[in-house]
Short mmCIF file of C-alpha atoms and ligand atoms in Angstrom, two decimals:
data_model
loop_
_atom_site.label_atom_id
_atom_site.label_comp_id
_atom_site.label_asym_id
_atom_site.label_seq_id
_atom_site.Cartn_x
_atom_site.Cartn_y
_atom_site.Cartn_z
CA MET A 1 -22.51 3.81 -9.09
CA GLU A 2 -19.48 5.34 -10.87
CA LEU A 3 -16.62 5.68 -8.82
CA SER A 4 -14.30 8.91 -10.07
CA LEU A 5 -11.29 10.43 -8.38
CA LYS A 6 -11.92 13.44 -10.91
CA ASP A 7 -9.83 16.58 -10.27
CA LYS A 8 -8.67 14.36 -7.02
CA ILE A 9 -4.71 14.78 -6.18
CA ALA A 10 -3.20 11.43 -4.67
CA VAL A 11 0.01 10.09 -3.63
CA VAL A 12 0.60 6.33 -4.09
CA THR A 13 3.62 4.64 -2.49
CA GLY A 14 5.27 2.14 -4.17
CA GLY A 15 3.83 2.88 -7.80
CA ARG A 16 7.00 0.86 -9.84
CA GLN A 17 5.53 -2.10 -9.51
CA GLY A 18 2.83 -4.51 -7.99
CA ILE A 19 -0.06 -3.34 -5.81
CA GLY A 20 1.07 0.48 -5.75
CA HIS A 21 1.43 0.08 -9.60
CA CYS A 22 -2.30 -0.97 -10.41
CA ILE A 23 -3.44 1.65 -7.52
CA THR A 24 -1.70 4.17 -9.36
CA GLU A 25 -2.82 3.09 -12.85
CA THR A 26 -6.61 2.60 -10.90
CA PHE A 27 -6.72 6.16 -9.74
CA LEU A 28 -5.43 7.55 -12.86
CA ALA A 29 -8.19 5.80 -15.05
CA ALA A 30 -10.38 7.66 -12.56
CA GLY A 31 -9.45 11.03 -13.21
CA ALA A 32 -7.06 11.45 -10.40
CA SER A 33 -3.73 13.58 -10.14
CA VAL A 34 -1.06 11.02 -8.59
CA VAL A 35 2.31 11.59 -7.28
CA THR A 36 3.90 8.03 -6.52
CA CYS A 37 7.21 6.91 -5.49
CA ALA A 38 9.92 4.43 -5.58
CA ARG A 39 13.42 3.46 -4.80
CA ASP A 40 14.49 2.11 -8.27
CA GLU A 41 14.43 5.90 -10.07
CA ALA A 42 14.84 4.19 -13.34
CA GLY A 43 12.57 1.56 -12.81
CA LEU A 44 10.00 3.56 -11.91
CA LYS A 45 10.51 6.32 -15.11
CA VAL A 46 9.93 3.15 -17.58
CA GLU A 47 6.03 3.16 -15.86
CA VAL A 48 5.68 6.80 -15.95
CA ASP A 49 6.97 6.73 -19.32
CA LYS A 50 3.91 4.19 -19.65
CA TRP A 51 1.63 6.09 -18.58
CA ARG A 52 2.64 9.69 -19.84
CA PRO A 53 1.04 9.57 -23.24
CA ARG A 54 -2.58 8.43 -21.85
CA TYR A 55 -2.46 10.68 -19.15
CA GLY A 56 0.03 13.25 -19.31
CA GLU A 57 0.77 15.79 -16.82
CA ARG A 58 -1.29 14.21 -14.29
CA ILE A 59 1.00 11.21 -13.26
CA VAL A 60 4.77 12.13 -11.60
CA GLY A 61 6.94 9.49 -10.21
CA ILE A 62 9.74 10.44 -7.65
CA ARG A 63 12.90 8.45 -6.12
CA ALA A 64 12.02 8.40 -2.57
CA ASP A 65 12.18 5.70 0.34
CA VAL A 66 9.82 5.54 2.32
CA GLY A 67 11.85 4.56 4.86
CA GLN A 68 13.81 7.94 4.84
CA PRO A 69 11.62 10.83 6.63
CA GLN A 70 13.49 13.58 4.51
CA ASP A 71 12.39 11.20 1.43
CA VAL A 72 8.62 11.39 2.70
CA GLU A 73 8.88 15.13 3.57
CA ARG A 74 10.13 15.55 -0.69
CA LEU A 75 6.88 13.44 -1.56
CA LEU A 76 4.19 15.35 0.13
CA ALA A 77 6.01 18.37 -1.30
CA GLU A 78 6.23 17.15 -4.62
CA ALA A 79 2.00 17.34 -4.78
CA SER A 80 1.92 20.18 -2.97
CA GLN A 81 3.84 22.17 -5.51
CA ARG A 82 2.80 20.38 -8.60
CA PHE A 83 -1.10 20.04 -7.65
CA GLY A 84 -1.87 22.08 -4.75
CA GLY A 85 -2.02 20.08 -1.86
CA VAL A 86 -3.16 16.04 -1.26
CA ASP A 87 -6.87 14.27 -1.30
CA VAL A 88 -6.07 10.86 -0.93
CA LEU A 89 -2.40 9.24 0.59
CA VAL A 90 -2.01 5.57 -0.34
CA ASN A 91 0.56 3.78 2.42
CA ASN A 92 1.63 0.72 -0.05
CA ALA A 93 5.12 0.89 -0.10
CA ALA A 94 7.22 -1.80 1.76
CA THR A 95 9.57 -4.41 1.83
CA THR A 96 9.19 -7.73 4.76
CA GLU A 97 12.19 -9.13 6.66
CA SER A 98 11.63 -12.92 7.10
CA GLY A 99 12.64 -14.80 10.18
CA THR A 100 11.19 -15.81 13.58
CA LEU A 101 12.25 -14.73 17.08
CA ALA A 102 15.60 -16.15 17.00
CA SER A 103 16.77 -14.99 13.86
CA LEU A 104 15.24 -11.37 13.31
CA SER A 105 18.14 -8.87 14.14
CA ASP A 106 17.47 -5.35 15.54
CA ALA A 107 18.43 -3.96 12.35
CA GLN A 108 15.54 -6.32 10.77
CA TRP A 109 13.01 -4.98 13.16
CA HIS A 110 13.84 -1.39 12.96
CA LYS A 111 13.40 -1.54 9.27
CA GLU A 112 10.08 -3.22 9.50
CA PHE A 113 8.75 -0.04 11.49
CA ASP A 114 10.60 2.03 9.55
CA VAL A 115 8.95 1.47 6.12
CA LYS A 116 5.92 0.16 7.10
CA LEU A 117 4.58 1.97 10.65
CA MET A 118 6.90 4.89 10.41
CA ALA A 119 6.23 5.64 7.01
CA MET A 120 2.93 5.78 7.62
CA ILE A 121 3.38 7.88 10.41
CA ARG A 122 5.55 10.17 8.79
CA THR A 123 3.05 10.05 5.27
CA ALA A 124 0.20 11.13 7.64
CA ARG A 125 1.70 13.78 9.41
CA ALA A 126 2.89 15.68 6.09
CA ALA A 127 -0.60 14.98 4.05
CA VAL A 128 -3.16 15.72 7.17
CA PRO A 129 -2.68 19.48 7.00
CA LEU A 130 -2.60 19.65 3.28
CA MET A 131 -5.62 17.57 3.46
CA LEU A 132 -7.43 19.64 5.76
CA ARG A 133 -6.39 22.68 3.50
CA ARG A 134 -8.81 21.51 0.86
CA GLY A 135 -11.43 20.30 3.09
CA GLY A 136 -10.73 16.87 3.87
CA GLY A 137 -9.21 13.61 2.22
CA SER A 138 -8.83 9.91 2.45
CA ILE A 139 -5.92 7.96 4.08
CA ILE A 140 -5.62 4.21 3.00
CA ASN A 141 -3.05 2.32 4.60
CA ILE A 142 -2.37 -1.41 3.14
CA ASN A 143 -2.18 -3.36 5.69
CA ALA A 144 -2.52 -7.12 6.20
CA ILE A 145 -4.84 -9.91 7.89
CA PHE A 146 -1.70 -10.73 10.37
CA ALA A 147 -2.62 -7.47 11.70
CA ARG A 148 -5.34 -9.33 13.64
CA GLN A 149 -4.23 -13.19 13.26
CA PRO A 150 -0.51 -12.91 14.13
CA ASP A 151 1.45 -15.91 11.45
CA VAL A 152 4.87 -16.96 12.67
CA SER A 153 5.83 -17.02 8.94
CA PHE A 154 5.58 -13.08 8.93
CA TYR A 155 6.87 -13.03 12.40
CA ALA A 156 7.83 -9.19 12.46
CA SER A 157 5.28 -8.23 9.80
CA SER A 158 2.32 -9.36 12.19
CA VAL A 159 3.46 -7.19 15.08
CA VAL A 160 4.34 -4.13 13.19
CA ARG A 161 0.73 -4.42 10.71
CA ALA A 162 -0.96 -4.34 14.41
CA GLY A 163 0.37 -1.16 15.11
CA CYS A 164 -0.62 0.04 11.77
CA LEU A 165 -4.09 -1.07 12.28
CA ALA A 166 -3.86 0.63 15.42
CA PHE A 167 -2.44 3.86 13.85
CA THR A 168 -5.31 4.00 11.25
CA LYS A 169 -8.06 3.88 13.98
CA LEU A 170 -6.38 6.69 15.81
CA LEU A 171 -6.20 8.80 12.85
CA ALA A 172 -9.84 8.09 12.04
CA LYS A 173 -10.63 8.87 15.63
CA GLU A 174 -8.93 12.39 15.47
CA TYR A 175 -9.55 13.39 12.19
CA SER A 176 -12.83 12.03 10.91
CA GLY A 177 -15.29 15.02 12.30
CA LYS A 178 -12.38 17.44 10.39
CA GLY A 179 -13.09 15.55 6.70
CA VAL A 180 -10.40 13.36 6.65
CA ARG A 181 -11.25 9.52 6.48
CA ALA A 182 -8.35 6.84 7.53
CA ASN A 183 -9.12 3.52 6.50
CA ALA A 184 -6.56 -0.26 6.14
CA ILE A 185 -6.64 -2.69 3.50
CA GLY A 186 -6.23 -5.92 5.08
CA LEU A 187 -4.48 -8.39 2.53
CA GLY A 188 -4.01 -11.98 2.35
CA LEU A 189 -2.42 -13.36 -0.92
CA VAL A 190 -1.70 -11.06 -3.51
CA GLU A 191 -0.02 -11.86 -6.73
CA THR A 192 2.83 -9.19 -7.32
CA PRO A 193 5.87 -9.58 -8.55
CA ALA A 194 7.54 -10.10 -5.31
CA TRP A 195 5.88 -14.03 -5.38
CA ARG A 196 8.48 -14.31 -8.29
CA THR A 197 11.41 -14.07 -5.99
CA TRP A 198 9.43 -16.49 -3.63
CA HIS A 199 9.22 -19.29 -6.08
CA ASP A 200 11.59 -22.15 -6.00
CA PRO A 201 11.61 -23.49 -9.72
CA ARG A 202 12.91 -26.69 -8.18
CA LYS A 203 9.84 -27.42 -6.74
CA GLY A 204 7.48 -27.52 -9.52
CA SER A 205 6.16 -24.58 -11.83
CA TYR A 206 4.93 -21.11 -10.30
CA GLU A 207 1.39 -21.96 -11.17
CA ALA A 208 1.68 -24.90 -8.63
CA PHE A 209 3.29 -22.73 -5.87
CA LEU A 210 0.69 -20.56 -6.39
CA GLY A 211 -2.11 -22.85 -5.89
CA SER A 212 -0.37 -24.65 -3.18
CA THR A 213 0.36 -21.65 -1.55
CA ALA A 214 -3.55 -20.66 -1.38
CA GLU A 215 -4.30 -24.49 -0.23
CA HIS A 216 -1.74 -24.31 2.13
CA TYR A 217 -3.30 -20.74 4.15
CA ARG A 218 -6.85 -22.40 3.22
CA VAL A 219 -8.28 -19.76 1.74
CA PRO A 220 -11.80 -20.19 0.82
CA ILE A 221 -12.04 -18.84 -2.74
CA GLY A 222 -9.48 -21.17 -3.75
CA ARG A 223 -6.62 -18.61 -5.26
CA ILE A 224 -4.24 -15.91 -4.52
CA ALA A 225 -5.89 -12.09 -5.16
CA GLN A 226 -4.43 -10.51 -8.41
CA PRO A 227 -3.64 -6.30 -7.87
CA GLN A 228 -6.79 -4.86 -9.37
CA GLU A 229 -8.97 -6.65 -6.88
CA VAL A 230 -7.08 -4.68 -4.09
CA GLY A 231 -6.93 -1.37 -6.70
CA ASN A 232 -10.95 -1.73 -6.82
CA VAL A 233 -11.28 -1.81 -3.18
CA ALA A 234 -8.99 1.33 -3.19
CA LEU A 235 -10.52 3.01 -5.15
CA PHE A 236 -13.66 2.73 -3.40
CA LEU A 237 -12.10 4.18 -0.27
CA ALA A 238 -10.23 6.94 -1.78
CA SER A 239 -13.88 8.01 -3.62
CA ASP A 240 -16.91 9.89 -1.96
CA ALA A 241 -18.86 6.47 -2.04
CA ALA A 242 -17.12 5.78 1.02
CA SER A 243 -18.12 9.10 2.84
CA TYR A 244 -19.59 7.37 6.04
CA VAL A 245 -16.47 4.23 6.41
CA THR A 246 -13.61 5.12 8.43
CA GLY A 247 -11.66 3.84 11.42
CA THR A 248 -12.03 0.69 9.76
CA GLN A 249 -9.67 -2.41 7.97
CA LEU A 250 -11.40 -3.81 4.86
CA ASP A 251 -10.29 -7.28 4.28
CA VAL A 252 -9.30 -8.35 0.89
CA ASP A 253 -8.29 -11.60 1.63
CA GLY A 254 -11.23 -14.33 -0.12
CA GLY A 255 -11.92 -15.17 2.89
CA MET A 256 -8.75 -16.11 4.20
CA ALA A 257 -8.95 -14.48 7.86
CA ALA A 258 -10.11 -16.71 10.32
CA TYR A 259 -11.40 -14.09 12.99
CA LEU A 260 -15.01 -13.01 13.06
N1 NAP B 1 1.45 -8.93 -2.07
C1 NAP B 1 1.22 -9.58 -1.30
O1 NAP B 1 0.90 -10.95 -1.08
C2 NAP B 1 0.96 -9.21 0.12
C3 NAP B 1 0.11 -9.45 1.42
C4 NAP B 1 0.36 -8.85 2.42
C5 NAP B 1 0.86 -7.52 2.60
N2 NAP B 1 1.24 -7.13 1.23
C6 NAP B 1 1.19 -5.57 1.11
O2 NAP B 1 1.33 -4.95 0.18
C7 NAP B 1 1.92 -3.41 0.10
C8 NAP B 1 2.45 -3.70 -1.74
O3 NAP B 1 2.97 -5.35 -1.81
P1 NAP B 1 3.44 -5.71 -3.21
O4 NAP B 1 3.59 -7.31 -2.84
O5 NAP B 1 2.84 -5.02 -4.53
O6 NAP B 1 4.94 -5.27 -3.22
P2 NAP B 1 6.25 -5.30 -4.43
O7 NAP B 1 5.36 -5.96 -5.82
O8 NAP B 1 7.62 -5.54 -3.96
O9 NAP B 1 6.34 -3.60 -4.82
C9 NAP B 1 6.81 -2.77 -3.63
C10 NAP B 1 6.45 -1.52 -4.23
O10 NAP B 1 6.64 -0.47 -3.22
C11 NAP B 1 8.35 0.11 -3.59
N3 NAP B 1 8.90 -0.07 -2.71
C12 NAP B 1 9.21 -0.87 -1.65
N4 NAP B 1 9.87 -0.56 -0.69
C13 NAP B 1 10.34 0.93 -0.74
C14 NAP B 1 10.52 1.92 0.05
N5 NAP B 1 11.03 1.79 1.43
N6 NAP B 1 10.24 3.24 -0.37
C15 NAP B 1 9.56 3.43 -1.56
N7 NAP B 1 9.53 2.69 -2.25
C16 NAP B 1 9.17 1.28 -1.76
C17 NAP B 1 8.83 -0.86 -4.66
O11 NAP B 1 9.73 -0.02 -5.64
P3 NAP B 1 10.96 0.00 -5.34
O12 NAP B 1 11.48 -1.47 -4.98
O13 NAP B 1 11.87 0.53 -6.56
O14 NAP B 1 11.54 0.92 -4.48
C18 NAP B 1 7.64 -1.28 -5.82
O15 NAP B 1 7.11 -0.21 -6.29
C19 NAP B 1 3.13 -3.79 0.69
O16 NAP B 1 3.15 -3.06 2.03
C20 NAP B 1 2.88 -5.35 1.44
O17 NAP B 1 3.57 -5.41 2.56
C21 NAP B 1 1.37 -7.24 -0.07
#
């Protein structure tokens, strides 16, 4: 089965690095035109310039902060103006606030809600009418298994991710009959540049850190995922091969989630 996105228009948030970068590249290779964004404009341009020789005008990168309503509007308007609409929306960009009940401030809680849940709501609100005009579409919300299995080490994220899952389900209930599918990808642990910042070299090598983290979280597959393992699932959900898949969270977690 070939998973093609030929002639599809996709918006992927957070394409400068990590999972969003991989999904952008995977979608481009599958034939889609992609509008992506990041806050670091210069850093994003470096990546877009690398894609340009191979994918030409099919890749557009703009500076946009998904926590800012006007930036989200600009992002979707860009897809509409450049390519004529949106078929696939991937809500990927986010940062994570660490802390617990005692240490997390109101500002940190608000940031979690803004860059994760509100970003999904705002992008979907702008994208759905564009998708309906083109006869349908696919919304993919990058989420985490902590949506269903809260973890004190990801305190605020666990709460917000549960909301992201509920929102995904609501989107599917409201729009699947009109051709817009909505799904979440429930991530466990994925090795991205963010992990380098969490590694303390005084406690051993980076590889040992990845291994011990997989062990600590009892990941049955025995290792942390690579971004392409998420990119492949995003491609499936974006494509017509997933035509009857909607309203679900597909976990890409190496078996880490404990729930049935
Ligand atoms: N990696 C994991 O183990 C893991 C596990 C569970 C869930 N997730 C989720 O997966 C998604 C991607 O994570 P990742 O590990 O790939 O992260 P990452 O390596 O830190 O990359 C994040 C990407 O999003 C962009 N970004 C961050 N905040 C943004 C904002 N407010 N507006 C626009 N762009 C923004 C970043 O570029 P700029 O910095 O230039 O803005 C970057 O391109 C996130 O939603 C994360 O919560 C990851």
